[in-house]
Amino acid sequence: MTLVTDLTSRRADTSAALIDPLVDRWSPRAFDPNAVVDPESVRTVLEAARWAPSANNSQPWRFIVAHRGTPAFTTVHGALAGFNQAWADSAAVLVVNIAEVADAEGKPRPWARYDLGQAVAHLTVQAQHEGLHTHQMGGFDGPALHDAFGLADNLEVVSITTIGVLGDVDSLPDVLREREIAPRQRKTLDELVIGA
Ligand SMILES: Cc1cc2nc3c(=O)[nH]c(=O)nc-3n(C[C@H](O)[C@H](O)[C@H](O)COP(=O)(O)O)c2cc1C
């Protein structure tokens, strides 16, 4: 089994000193298909999401947690786009990230997707701190998942996060193996800050 042993190559090349979980977080596709993430660890990363800030403290995030080997995992995996199905089956857990886009009276929650994203960001950083890895996905059939889990009309499936333990890079198809070890890149701060 070939792990991405040189994890230093995955570390972010930051222009300022950041806390370790931010520097070390990256999105692998090679997960160990036998590794199990225990329920307590899942609870810990969800707790990080729970304490994210949100507009008016509305906490408009909901999660479906599907452990590998369960019917829920099969359902979530089945809704992924093919290019994600090819690797995400090895993750220990698939978390469906859901935004409550309107309140109980039908009043829109305009920041629901923003708030959900922030909660998921918290989850990913906590997972990194726990020694786990995450990979978020937008490539899936949201309406199919909405139907499969009988979600209410005011809930929208926005993204899916894999949680797992690093696995064998050689288990990936060639094109994904190349991406797994390719240099990580970002725009410069000068490109991002307008009017600086
Ligand atoms: C909202 C969102 C959707 C994404 N969708 C996919 C996806 O469908 N498939 C995939 O392999 N990666 C997906 N990614 C992962 C990104 O490609 C990855 O985060 C980006 O290339 C930066 O790499 P890093 O996370 O390793 O820093 C997604 C990430 C986010 C935040």
JSON list of C-alpha atoms and ligand atoms in Angstrom, two decimals:
[
{"chain": "A", "resi": 1, "resn": "MET", "atom": "CA", "xyz": [0.00, 0.00, 0.00]},
{"chain": "A", "resi": 2, "resn": "THR", "atom": "CA", "xyz": [1.34, 3.42, -0.96]},
{"chain": "A", "resi": 3, "resn": "LEU", "atom": "CA", "xyz": [0.22, 6.25, 1.26]},
{"chain": "A", "resi": 4, "resn": "VAL", "atom": "CA", "xyz": [0.94, 9.85, 0.42]},
{"chain": "A", "resi": 5, "resn": "THR", "atom": "CA", "xyz": [3.85, 9.46, 2.78]},
{"chain": "A", "resi": 6, "resn": "ASP", "atom": "CA", "xyz": [5.29, 12.87, 2.09]},
{"chain": "A", "resi": 7, "resn": "LEU", "atom": "CA", "xyz": [2.53, 14.73, 3.83]},
{"chain": "A", "resi": 8, "resn": "THR", "atom": "CA", "xyz": [4.73, 17.81, 3.94]},
{"chain": "A", "resi": 9, "resn": "SER", "atom": "CA", "xyz": [4.02, 18.13, 0.20]},
{"chain": "A", "resi": 10, "resn": "ARG", "atom": "CA", "xyz": [0.32, 18.45, 1.07]},
{"chain": "A", "resi": 11, "resn": "ARG", "atom": "CA", "xyz": [0.87, 21.22, 3.60]},
{"chain": "A", "resi": 12, "resn": "ALA", "atom": "CA", "xyz": [-0.26, 24.67, 2.48]},
{"chain": "A", "resi": 13, "resn": "ASP", "atom": "CA", "xyz": [2.59, 27.00, 1.54]},
{"chain": "A", "resi": 14, "resn": "THR", "atom": "CA", "xyz": [1.20, 29.94, 3.47]},
{"chain": "A", "resi": 15, "resn": "SER", "atom": "CA", "xyz": [2.37, 33.56, 3.36]},
{"chain": "A", "resi": 16, "resn": "ALA", "atom": "CA", "xyz": [1.67, 33.93, 7.10]},
{"chain": "A", "resi": 17, "resn": "ALA", "atom": "CA", "xyz": [1.89, 31.58, 10.07]},
{"chain": "A", "resi": 18, "resn": "LEU", "atom": "CA", "xyz": [-1.41, 29.68, 10.41]},
{"chain": "A", "resi": 19, "resn": "ILE", "atom": "CA", "xyz": [-2.61, 27.13, 12.96]},
{"chain": "A", "resi": 20, "resn": "ASP", "atom": "CA", "xyz": [-1.68, 23.56, 12.09]},
{"chain": "A", "resi": 21, "resn": "PRO", "atom": "CA", "xyz": [-5.13, 22.17, 11.18]},
{"chain": "A", "resi": 22, "resn": "LEU", "atom": "CA", "xyz": [-5.49, 24.90, 8.54]},
{"chain": "A", "resi": 23, "resn": "VAL", "atom": "CA", "xyz": [-2.03, 24.30, 7.12]},
{"chain": "A", "resi": 24, "resn": "ASP", "atom": "CA", "xyz": [-2.42, 20.51, 7.11]},
{"chain": "A", "resi": 25, "resn": "ARG", "atom": "CA", "xyz": [-5.99, 20.24, 5.82]},
{"chain": "A", "resi": 26, "resn": "TRP", "atom": "CA", "xyz": [-6.28, 19.06, 2.24]},
{"chain": "A", "resi": 27, "resn": "SER", "atom": "CA", "xyz": [-8.79, 17.03, 0.28]},
{"chain": "A", "resi": 28, "resn": "PRO", "atom": "CA", "xyz": [-7.55, 13.51, -0.46]},
{"chain": "A", "resi": 29, "resn": "ARG", "atom": "CA", "xyz": [-9.39, 10.98, -2.59]},
{"chain": "A", "resi": 30, "resn": "ALA", "atom": "CA", "xyz": [-7.42, 7.92, -1.48]},
{"chain": "A", "resi": 31, "resn": "PHE", "atom": "CA", "xyz": [-9.13, 6.74, 1.70]},
{"chain": "A", "resi": 32, "resn": "ASP", "atom": "CA", "xyz": [-8.51, 3.47, 3.55]},
{"chain": "A", "resi": 33, "resn": "PRO", "atom": "CA", "xyz": [-11.53, 1.28, 2.66]},
{"chain": "A", "resi": 34, "resn": "ASN", "atom": "CA", "xyz": [-11.14, -0.71, 5.88]},
{"chain": "A", "resi": 35, "resn": "ALA", "atom": "CA", "xyz": [-10.70, 2.15, 8.33]},
{"chain": "A", "resi": 36, "resn": "VAL", "atom": "CA", "xyz": [-13.61, 2.89, 10.63]},
{"chain": "A", "resi": 37, "resn": "VAL", "atom": "CA", "xyz": [-14.26, 6.31, 12.14]},
{"chain": "A", "resi": 38, "resn": "ASP", "atom": "CA", "xyz": [-15.79, 5.77, 15.55]},
{"chain": "A", "resi": 39, "resn": "PRO", "atom": "CA", "xyz": [-19.10, 7.44, 16.43]},
{"chain": "A", "resi": 40, "resn": "GLU", "atom": "CA", "xyz": [-17.42, 9.55, 19.14]},
{"chain": "A", "resi": 41, "resn": "SER", "atom": "CA", "xyz": [-15.12, 11.17, 16.54]},
{"chain": "A", "resi": 42, "resn": "VAL", "atom": "CA", "xyz": [-18.07, 11.83, 14.26]},
{"chain": "A", "resi": 43, "resn": "ARG", "atom": "CA", "xyz": [-19.86, 13.41, 17.19]},
{"chain": "A", "resi": 44, "resn": "THR", "atom": "CA", "xyz": [-16.81, 15.60, 17.88]},
{"chain": "A", "resi": 45, "resn": "VAL", "atom": "CA", "xyz": [-16.62, 16.97, 14.34]},
{"chain": "A", "resi": 46, "resn": "LEU", "atom": "CA", "xyz": [-20.38, 17.59, 14.29]},
{"chain": "A", "resi": 47, "resn": "GLU", "atom": "CA", "xyz": [-19.99, 19.44, 17.58]},
{"chain": "A", "resi": 48, "resn": "ALA", "atom": "CA", "xyz": [-17.52, 21.76, 15.82]},
{"chain": "A", "resi": 49, "resn": "ALA", "atom": "CA", "xyz": [-20.17, 22.42, 13.16]},
{"chain": "A", "resi": 50, "resn": "ARG", "atom": "CA", "xyz": [-22.77, 23.02, 15.84]},
{"chain": "A", "resi": 51, "resn": "TRP", "atom": "CA", "xyz": [-20.76, 25.86, 17.34]},
{"chain": "A", "resi": 52, "resn": "ALA", "atom": "CA", "xyz": [-20.27, 27.75, 14.08]},
{"chain": "A", "resi": 53, "resn": "PRO", "atom": "CA", "xyz": [-21.69, 31.27, 13.93]},
{"chain": "A", "resi": 54, "resn": "SER", "atom": "CA", "xyz": [-24.82, 31.89, 11.85]},
{"chain": "A", "resi": 55, "resn": "ALA", "atom": "CA", "xyz": [-27.11, 34.75, 10.87]},
{"chain": "A", "resi": 56, "resn": "ASN", "atom": "CA", "xyz": [-29.32, 35.60, 13.86]},
{"chain": "A", "resi": 57, "resn": "ASN", "atom": "CA", "xyz": [-28.02, 32.35, 15.42]},
{"chain": "A", "resi": 58, "resn": "SER", "atom": "CA", "xyz": [-30.52, 30.52, 13.21]},
{"chain": "A", "resi": 59, "resn": "GLN", "atom": "CA", "xyz": [-28.23, 27.46, 12.88]},
{"chain": "A", "resi": 60, "resn": "PRO", "atom": "CA", "xyz": [-29.77, 26.53, 9.52]},
{"chain": "A", "resi": 61, "resn": "TRP", "atom": "CA", "xyz": [-27.70, 23.36, 9.04]},
{"chain": "A", "resi": 62, "resn": "ARG", "atom": "CA", "xyz": [-28.76, 19.75, 9.16]},
{"chain": "A", "resi": 63, "resn": "PHE", "atom": "CA", "xyz": [-26.66, 16.65, 8.51]},
{"chain": "A", "resi": 64, "resn": "ILE", "atom": "CA", "xyz": [-27.25, 13.08, 7.42]},
{"chain": "A", "resi": 65, "resn": "VAL", "atom": "CA", "xyz": [-24.40, 10.88, 8.67]},
{"chain": "A", "resi": 66, "resn": "ALA", "atom": "CA", "xyz": [-23.89, 7.69, 6.69]},
{"chain": "A", "resi": 67, "resn": "HIS", "atom": "CA", "xyz": [-21.30, 5.16, 7.82]},
{"chain": "A", "resi": 68, "resn": "ARG", "atom": "CA", "xyz": [-19.78, 2.84, 5.20]},
{"chain": "A", "resi": 69, "resn": "GLY", "atom": "CA", "xyz": [-21.60, -0.50, 5.11]},
{"chain": "A", "resi": 70, "resn": "THR", "atom": "CA", "xyz": [-25.01, 0.94, 5.95]},
{"chain": "A", "resi": 71, "resn": "PRO", "atom": "CA", "xyz": [-28.02, 1.36, 3.63]},
{"chain": "A", "resi": 72, "resn": "ALA", "atom": "CA", "xyz": [-27.75, 5.13, 4.09]},
{"chain": "A", "resi": 73, "resn": "PHE", "atom": "CA", "xyz": [-24.16, 5.06, 2.77]},
{"chain": "A", "resi": 74, "resn": "THR", "atom": "CA", "xyz": [-25.30, 3.08, -0.27]},
{"chain": "A", "resi": 75, "resn": "THR", "atom": "CA", "xyz": [-28.04, 5.65, -0.92]},
{"chain": "A", "resi": 76, "resn": "VAL", "atom": "CA", "xyz": [-25.71, 8.63, -0.61]},
{"chain": "A", "resi": 77, "resn": "HIS", "atom": "CA", "xyz": [-22.95, 6.99, -2.64]},
{"chain": "A", "resi": 78, "resn": "GLY", "atom": "CA", "xyz": [-25.51, 6.07, -5.31]},
{"chain": "A", "resi": 79, "resn": "ALA", "atom": "CA", "xyz": [-26.44, 9.74, -5.71]},
{"chain": "A", "resi": 80, "resn": "LEU", "atom": "CA", "xyz": [-22.84, 10.86, -6.32]},
{"chain": "A", "resi": 81, "resn": "ALA", "atom": "CA", "xyz": [-21.68, 11.81, -9.80]},
{"chain": "A", "resi": 82, "resn": "GLY", "atom": "CA", "xyz": [-19.63, 9.05, -11.42]},
{"chain": "A", "resi": 83, "resn": "PHE", "atom": "CA", "xyz": [-16.33, 10.87, -10.98]},
{"chain": "A", "resi": 84, "resn": "ASN", "atom": "CA", "xyz": [-16.99, 10.99, -7.22]},
{"chain": "A", "resi": 85, "resn": "GLN", "atom": "CA", "xyz": [-18.39, 7.46, -6.96]},
{"chain": "A", "resi": 86, "resn": "ALA", "atom": "CA", "xyz": [-15.03, 6.26, -8.30]},
{"chain": "A", "resi": 87, "resn": "TRP", "atom": "CA", "xyz": [-13.22, 7.15, -5.08]},
{"chain": "A", "resi": 88, "resn": "ALA", "atom": "CA", "xyz": [-15.69, 8.15, -2.34]},
{"chain": "A", "resi": 89, "resn": "ASP", "atom": "CA", "xyz": [-16.75, 4.56, -1.58]},
{"chain": "A", "resi": 90, "resn": "SER", "atom": "CA", "xyz": [-13.55, 4.16, 0.44]},
{"chain": "A", "resi": 91, "resn": "ALA", "atom": "CA", "xyz": [-14.39, 6.93, 2.88]},
{"chain": "A", "resi": 92, "resn": "ALA", "atom": "CA", "xyz": [-15.56, 5.76, 6.29]},
{"chain": "A", "resi": 93, "resn": "VAL", "atom": "CA", "xyz": [-18.39, 8.29, 6.48]},
{"chain": "A", "resi": 94, "resn": "LEU", "atom": "CA", "xyz": [-20.39, 10.38, 4.04]},
{"chain": "A", "resi": 95, "resn": "VAL", "atom": "CA", "xyz": [-22.03, 13.45, 5.55]},
{"chain": "A", "resi": 96, "resn": "VAL", "atom": "CA", "xyz": [-24.84, 15.10, 3.60]},
{"chain": "A", "resi": 97, "resn": "ASN", "atom": "CA", "xyz": [-24.80, 18.84, 4.29]},
{"chain": "A", "resi": 98, "resn": "ILE", "atom": "CA", "xyz": [-28.28, 20.36, 4.26]},
{"chain": "A", "resi": 99, "resn": "ALA", "atom": "CA", "xyz": [-29.37, 24.01, 4.47]},
{"chain": "A", "resi": 100, "resn": "GLU", "atom": "CA", "xyz": [-32.65, 25.07, 6.04]},
{"chain": "A", "resi": 101, "resn": "VAL", "atom": "CA", "xyz": [-33.42, 27.66, 3.38]},
{"chain": "A", "resi": 102, "resn": "ALA", "atom": "CA", "xyz": [-36.72, 28.85, 4.92]},
{"chain": "A", "resi": 103, "resn": "ASP", "atom": "CA", "xyz": [-38.09, 28.89, 8.45]},
{"chain": "A", "resi": 104, "resn": "ALA", "atom": "CA", "xyz": [-41.19, 27.02, 9.65]},
{"chain": "A", "resi": 105, "resn": "GLU", "atom": "CA", "xyz": [-43.45, 29.83, 8.35]},
{"chain": "A", "resi": 106, "resn": "GLY", "atom": "CA", "xyz": [-41.81, 29.75, 4.91]},
{"chain": "A", "resi": 107, "resn": "LYS", "atom": "CA", "xyz": [-39.81, 32.96, 5.38]},
{"chain": "A", "resi": 108, "resn": "PRO", "atom": "CA", "xyz": [-36.56, 32.64, 3.39]},
{"chain": "A", "resi": 109, "resn": "ARG", "atom": "CA", "xyz": [-33.27, 32.33, 5.24]},
{"chain": "A", "resi": 110, "resn": "PRO", "atom": "CA", "xyz": [-30.99, 34.20, 2.80]},
{"chain": "A", "resi": 111, "resn": "TRP", "atom": "CA", "xyz": [-27.76, 33.24, 4.58]},
{"chain": "A", "resi": 112, "resn": "ALA", "atom": "CA", "xyz": [-28.59, 29.57, 5.10]},
{"chain": "A", "resi": 113, "resn": "ARG", "atom": "CA", "xyz": [-26.13, 28.22, 2.51]},
{"chain": "A", "resi": 114, "resn": "TYR", "atom": "CA", "xyz": [-23.43, 30.62, 3.72]},
{"chain": "A", "resi": 115, "resn": "ASP", "atom": "CA", "xyz": [-23.99, 29.51, 7.32]},
{"chain": "A", "resi": 116, "resn": "LEU", "atom": "CA", "xyz": [-23.96, 25.84, 6.34]},
{"chain": "A", "resi": 117, "resn": "GLY", "atom": "CA", "xyz": [-20.65, 26.33, 4.52]},
{"chain": "A", "resi": 118, "resn": "GLN", "atom": "CA", "xyz": [-19.17, 27.91, 7.59]},
{"chain": "A", "resi": 119, "resn": "ALA", "atom": "CA", "xyz": [-20.37, 25.02, 9.76]},
{"chain": "A", "resi": 120, "resn": "VAL", "atom": "CA", "xyz": [-18.83, 22.53, 7.34]},
{"chain": "A", "resi": 121, "resn": "ALA", "atom": "CA", "xyz": [-15.58, 24.51, 7.41]},
{"chain": "A", "resi": 122, "resn": "HIS", "atom": "CA", "xyz": [-15.54, 24.14, 11.19]},
{"chain": "A", "resi": 123, "resn": "LEU", "atom": "CA", "xyz": [-16.17, 20.41, 10.79]},
{"chain": "A", "resi": 124, "resn": "THR", "atom": "CA", "xyz": [-13.26, 19.98, 8.37]},
{"chain": "A", "resi": 125, "resn": "VAL", "atom": "CA", "xyz": [-10.79, 21.82, 10.59]},
{"chain": "A", "resi": 126, "resn": "GLN", "atom": "CA", "xyz": [-11.85, 19.85, 13.68]},
{"chain": "A", "resi": 127, "resn": "ALA", "atom": "CA", "xyz": [-11.58, 16.60, 11.68]},
{"chain": "A", "resi": 128, "resn": "GLN", "atom": "CA", "xyz": [-8.04, 17.52, 10.69]},
{"chain": "A", "resi": 129, "resn": "HIS", "atom": "CA", "xyz": [-7.25, 18.15, 14.34]},
{"chain": "A", "resi": 130, "resn": "GLU", "atom": "CA", "xyz": [-8.64, 14.66, 15.15]},
{"chain": "A", "resi": 131, "resn": "GLY", "atom": "CA", "xyz": [-6.24, 13.09, 12.64]},
{"chain": "A", "resi": 132, "resn": "LEU", "atom": "CA", "xyz": [-8.98, 12.49, 10.08]},
{"chain": "A", "resi": 133, "resn": "HIS", "atom": "CA", "xyz": [-9.26, 13.77, 6.52]},
{"chain": "A", "resi": 134, "resn": "THR", "atom": "CA", "xyz": [-12.24, 15.27, 4.71]},
{"chain": "A", "resi": 135, "resn": "HIS", "atom": "CA", "xyz": [-13.16, 15.94, 1.10]},
{"chain": "A", "resi": 136, "resn": "GLN", "atom": "CA", "xyz": [-16.18, 18.02, 0.17]},
{"chain": "A", "resi": 137, "resn": "MET", "atom": "CA", "xyz": [-18.20, 17.35, -2.97]},
{"chain": "A", "resi": 138, "resn": "GLY", "atom": "CA", "xyz": [-20.66, 19.29, -5.09]},
{"chain": "A", "resi": 139, "resn": "GLY", "atom": "CA", "xyz": [-20.99, 16.60, -7.73]},
{"chain": "A", "resi": 140, "resn": "PHE", "atom": "CA", "xyz": [-24.16, 14.66, -6.83]},
{"chain": "A", "resi": 141, "resn": "ASP", "atom": "CA", "xyz": [-27.90, 14.50, -7.48]},
{"chain": "A", "resi": 142, "resn": "GLY", "atom": "CA", "xyz": [-29.41, 16.70, -4.75]},
{"chain": "A", "resi": 143, "resn": "PRO", "atom": "CA", "xyz": [-33.10, 16.17, -5.63]},
{"chain": "A", "resi": 144, "resn": "ALA", "atom": "CA", "xyz": [-32.55, 12.39, -5.58]},
{"chain": "A", "resi": 145, "resn": "LEU", "atom": "CA", "xyz": [-31.16, 12.61, -2.04]},
{"chain": "A", "resi": 146, "resn": "HIS", "atom": "CA", "xyz": [-33.93, 14.98, -1.01]},
{"chain": "A", "resi": 147, "resn": "ASP", "atom": "CA", "xyz": [-36.48, 12.36, -2.12]},
{"chain": "A", "resi": 148, "resn": "ALA", "atom": "CA", "xyz": [-34.58, 9.35, -0.78]},
{"chain": "A", "resi": 149, "resn": "PHE", "atom": "CA", "xyz": [-34.42, 10.78, 2.74]},
{"chain": "A", "resi": 150, "resn": "GLY", "atom": "CA", "xyz": [-37.90, 12.34, 2.64]},
{"chain": "A", "resi": 151, "resn": "LEU", "atom": "CA", "xyz": [-36.59, 15.81, 3.46]},
{"chain": "A", "resi": 152, "resn": "ALA", "atom": "CA", "xyz": [-38.98, 18.70, 4.11]},
{"chain": "A", "resi": 153, "resn": "ASP", "atom": "CA", "xyz": [-39.49, 21.35, 1.40]},
{"chain": "A", "resi": 154, "resn": "ASN", "atom": "CA", "xyz": [-37.52, 23.97, 3.35]},
{"chain": "A", "resi": 155, "resn": "LEU", "atom": "CA", "xyz": [-34.38, 21.80, 3.35]},
{"chain": "A", "resi": 156, "resn": "GLU", "atom": "CA", "xyz": [-31.88, 21.82, 0.48]},
{"chain": "A", "resi": 157, "resn": "VAL", "atom": "CA", "xyz": [-29.01, 19.38, 0.00]},
{"chain": "A", "resi": 158, "resn": "VAL", "atom": "CA", "xyz": [-26.00, 21.60, -0.70]},
{"chain": "A", "resi": 159, "resn": "SER", "atom": "CA", "xyz": [-22.89, 19.44, -0.48]},
{"chain": "A", "resi": 160, "resn": "ILE", "atom": "CA", "xyz": [-21.50, 16.14, 0.77]},
{"chain": "A", "resi": 161, "resn": "THR", "atom": "CA", "xyz": [-18.38, 15.67, 2.90]},
{"chain": "A", "resi": 162, "resn": "THR", "atom": "CA", "xyz": [-16.36, 12.48, 3.08]},
{"chain": "A", "resi": 163, "resn": "ILE", "atom": "CA", "xyz": [-14.61, 11.74, 6.36]},
{"chain": "A", "resi": 164, "resn": "GLY", "atom": "CA", "xyz": [-11.97, 9.05, 6.58]},
{"chain": "A", "resi": 165, "resn": "VAL", "atom": "CA", "xyz": [-8.42, 7.88, 7.03]},
{"chain": "A", "resi": 166, "resn": "LEU", "atom": "CA", "xyz": [-5.75, 8.21, 4.35]},
{"chain": "A", "resi": 167, "resn": "GLY", "atom": "CA", "xyz": [-5.41, 5.18, 2.08]},
{"chain": "A", "resi": 168, "resn": "ASP", "atom": "CA", "xyz": [-3.49, 3.75, -0.85]},
{"chain": "A", "resi": 169, "resn": "VAL", "atom": "CA", "xyz": [-2.75, 6.30, -3.56]},
{"chain": "A", "resi": 170, "resn": "ASP", "atom": "CA", "xyz": [-2.25, 3.43, -6.04]},
{"chain": "A", "resi": 171, "resn": "SER", "atom": "CA", "xyz": [-5.88, 2.42, -5.55]},
{"chain": "A", "resi": 172, "resn": "LEU", "atom": "CA", "xyz": [-6.93, 5.52, -7.50]},
{"chain": "A", "resi": 173, "resn": "PRO", "atom": "CA", "xyz": [-7.46, 5.66, -11.27]},
{"chain": "A", "resi": 174, "resn": "ASP", "atom": "CA", "xyz": [-4.42, 7.22, -13.00]},
{"chain": "A", "resi": 175, "resn": "VAL", "atom": "CA", "xyz": [-5.90, 10.68, -13.46]},
{"chain": "A", "resi": 176, "resn": "LEU", "atom": "CA", "xyz": [-6.92, 10.93, -9.80]},
{"chain": "A", "resi": 177, "resn": "ARG", "atom": "CA", "xyz": [-3.56, 9.59, -8.61]},
{"chain": "A", "resi": 178, "resn": "GLU", "atom": "CA", "xyz": [-1.87, 12.43, -10.50]},
{"chain": "A", "resi": 179, "resn": "ARG", "atom": "CA", "xyz": [-4.16, 14.96, -8.84]},
{"chain": "A", "resi": 180, "resn": "GLU", "atom": "CA", "xyz": [-3.54, 13.42, -5.43]},
{"chain": "A", "resi": 181, "resn": "ILE", "atom": "CA", "xyz": [0.13, 14.31, -5.56]},
{"chain": "A", "resi": 182, "resn": "ALA", "atom": "CA", "xyz": [0.00, 17.46, -7.71]},
{"chain": "A", "resi": 183, "resn": "PRO", "atom": "CA", "xyz": [1.25, 20.68, -6.09]},
{"chain": "A", "resi": 184, "resn": "ARG", "atom": "CA", "xyz": [-1.47, 22.54, -4.19]},
{"chain": "A", "resi": 185, "resn": "GLN", "atom": "CA", "xyz": [-2.11, 26.03, -5.48]},
{"chain": "A", "resi": 186, "resn": "ARG", "atom": "CA", "xyz": [-3.92, 29.18, -4.48]},
{"chain": "A", "resi": 187, "resn": "LYS", "atom": "CA", "xyz": [-4.30, 32.70, -5.81]},
{"chain": "A", "resi": 188, "resn": "THR", "atom": "CA", "xyz": [-2.09, 35.23, -4.07]},
{"chain": "A", "resi": 189, "resn": "LEU", "atom": "CA", "xyz": [-3.52, 37.49, -1.40]},
{"chain": "A", "resi": 190, "resn": "ASP", "atom": "CA", "xyz": [-2.96, 40.44, -3.76]},
{"chain": "A", "resi": 191, "resn": "GLU", "atom": "CA", "xyz": [-5.32, 38.82, -6.26]},
{"chain": "A", "resi": 192, "resn": "LEU", "atom": "CA", "xyz": [-7.96, 38.31, -3.58]},
{"chain": "A", "resi": 193, "resn": "VAL", "atom": "CA", "xyz": [-7.96, 41.63, -1.77]},
{"chain": "A", "resi": 194, "resn": "ILE", "atom": "CA", "xyz": [-9.67, 44.30, -3.86]},
{"chain": "A", "resi": 195, "resn": "GLY", "atom": "CA", "xyz": [-8.37, 47.83, -3.59]},
{"chain": "A", "resi": 196, "resn": "ALA", "atom": "CA", "xyz": [-5.30, 46.90, -1.54]},
{"chain": "B", "resi": 1, "resn": "LIG", "atom": "C1", "xyz": [-18.34, 23.15, -2.41]},
{"chain": "B", "resi": 1, "resn": "LIG", "atom": "C2", "xyz": [-17.25, 22.22, -2.87]},
{"chain": "B", "resi": 1, "resn": "LIG", "atom": "C3", "xyz": [-17.53, 21.31, -3.86]},
{"chain": "B", "resi": 1, "resn": "LIG", "atom": "C4", "xyz": [-16.53, 20.41, -4.27]},
{"chain": "B", "resi": 1, "resn": "LIG", "atom": "N1", "xyz": [-16.85, 19.44, -5.19]},
{"chain": "B", "resi": 1, "resn": "LIG", "atom": "C5", "xyz": [-15.96, 18.45, -5.45]},
{"chain": "B", "resi": 1, "resn": "LIG", "atom": "C6", "xyz": [-16.35, 17.31, -6.21]},
{"chain": "B", "resi": 1, "resn": "LIG", "atom": "O1", "xyz": [-17.51, 17.16, -6.63]},
{"chain": "B", "resi": 1, "resn": "LIG", "atom": "N2", "xyz": [-15.42, 16.35, -6.44]},
{"chain": "B", "resi": 1, "resn": "LIG", "atom": "C7", "xyz": [-14.13, 16.45, -5.97]},
{"chain": "B", "resi": 1, "resn": "LIG", "atom": "O2", "xyz": [-13.35, 15.53, -6.21]},
{"chain": "B", "resi": 1, "resn": "LIG", "atom": "N3", "xyz": [-13.74, 17.52, -5.22]},
{"chain": "B", "resi": 1, "resn": "LIG", "atom": "C8", "xyz": [-14.62, 18.50, -4.94]},
{"chain": "B", "resi": 1, "resn": "LIG", "atom": "N4", "xyz": [-14.26, 19.56, -4.12]},
{"chain": "B", "resi": 1, "resn": "LIG", "atom": "C9", "xyz": [-12.89, 19.64, -3.58]},
{"chain": "B", "resi": 1, "resn": "LIG", "atom": "C10", "xyz": [-12.12, 20.80, -4.20]},
{"chain": "B", "resi": 1, "resn": "LIG", "atom": "O3", "xyz": [-11.77, 20.49, -5.52]},
{"chain": "B", "resi": 1, "resn": "LIG", "atom": "C11", "xyz": [-10.87, 21.10, -3.33]},
{"chain": "B", "resi": 1, "resn": "LIG", "atom": "O4", "xyz": [-11.29, 21.55, -2.06]},
{"chain": "B", "resi": 1, "resn": "LIG", "atom": "C12", "xyz": [-10.00, 22.17, -3.98]},
{"chain": "B", "resi": 1, "resn": "LIG", "atom": "O5", "xyz": [-9.42, 21.66, -5.16]},
{"chain": "B", "resi": 1, "resn": "LIG", "atom": "C13", "xyz": [-8.88, 22.63, -3.07]},
{"chain": "B", "resi": 1, "resn": "LIG", "atom": "O6", "xyz": [-8.10, 21.53, -2.64]},
{"chain": "B", "resi": 1, "resn": "LIG", "atom": "P1", "xyz": [-7.79, 21.29, -1.10]},
{"chain": "B", "resi": 1, "resn": "LIG", "atom": "O7", "xyz": [-9.13, 21.11, -0.41]},
{"chain": "B", "resi": 1, "resn": "LIG", "atom": "O8", "xyz": [-6.95, 20.04, -1.07]},
{"chain": "B", "resi": 1, "resn": "LIG", "atom": "O9", "xyz": [-7.08, 22.50, -0.58]},
{"chain": "B", "resi": 1, "resn": "LIG", "atom": "C14", "xyz": [-15.22, 20.47, -3.71]},
{"chain": "B", "resi": 1, "resn": "LIG", "atom": "C15", "xyz": [-14.97, 21.41, -2.70]},
{"chain": "B", "resi": 1, "resn": "LIG", "atom": "C16", "xyz": [-15.96, 22.27, -2.27]},
{"chain": "B", "resi": 1, "resn": "LIG", "atom": "C17", "xyz": [-15.65, 23.23, -1.14]}
]
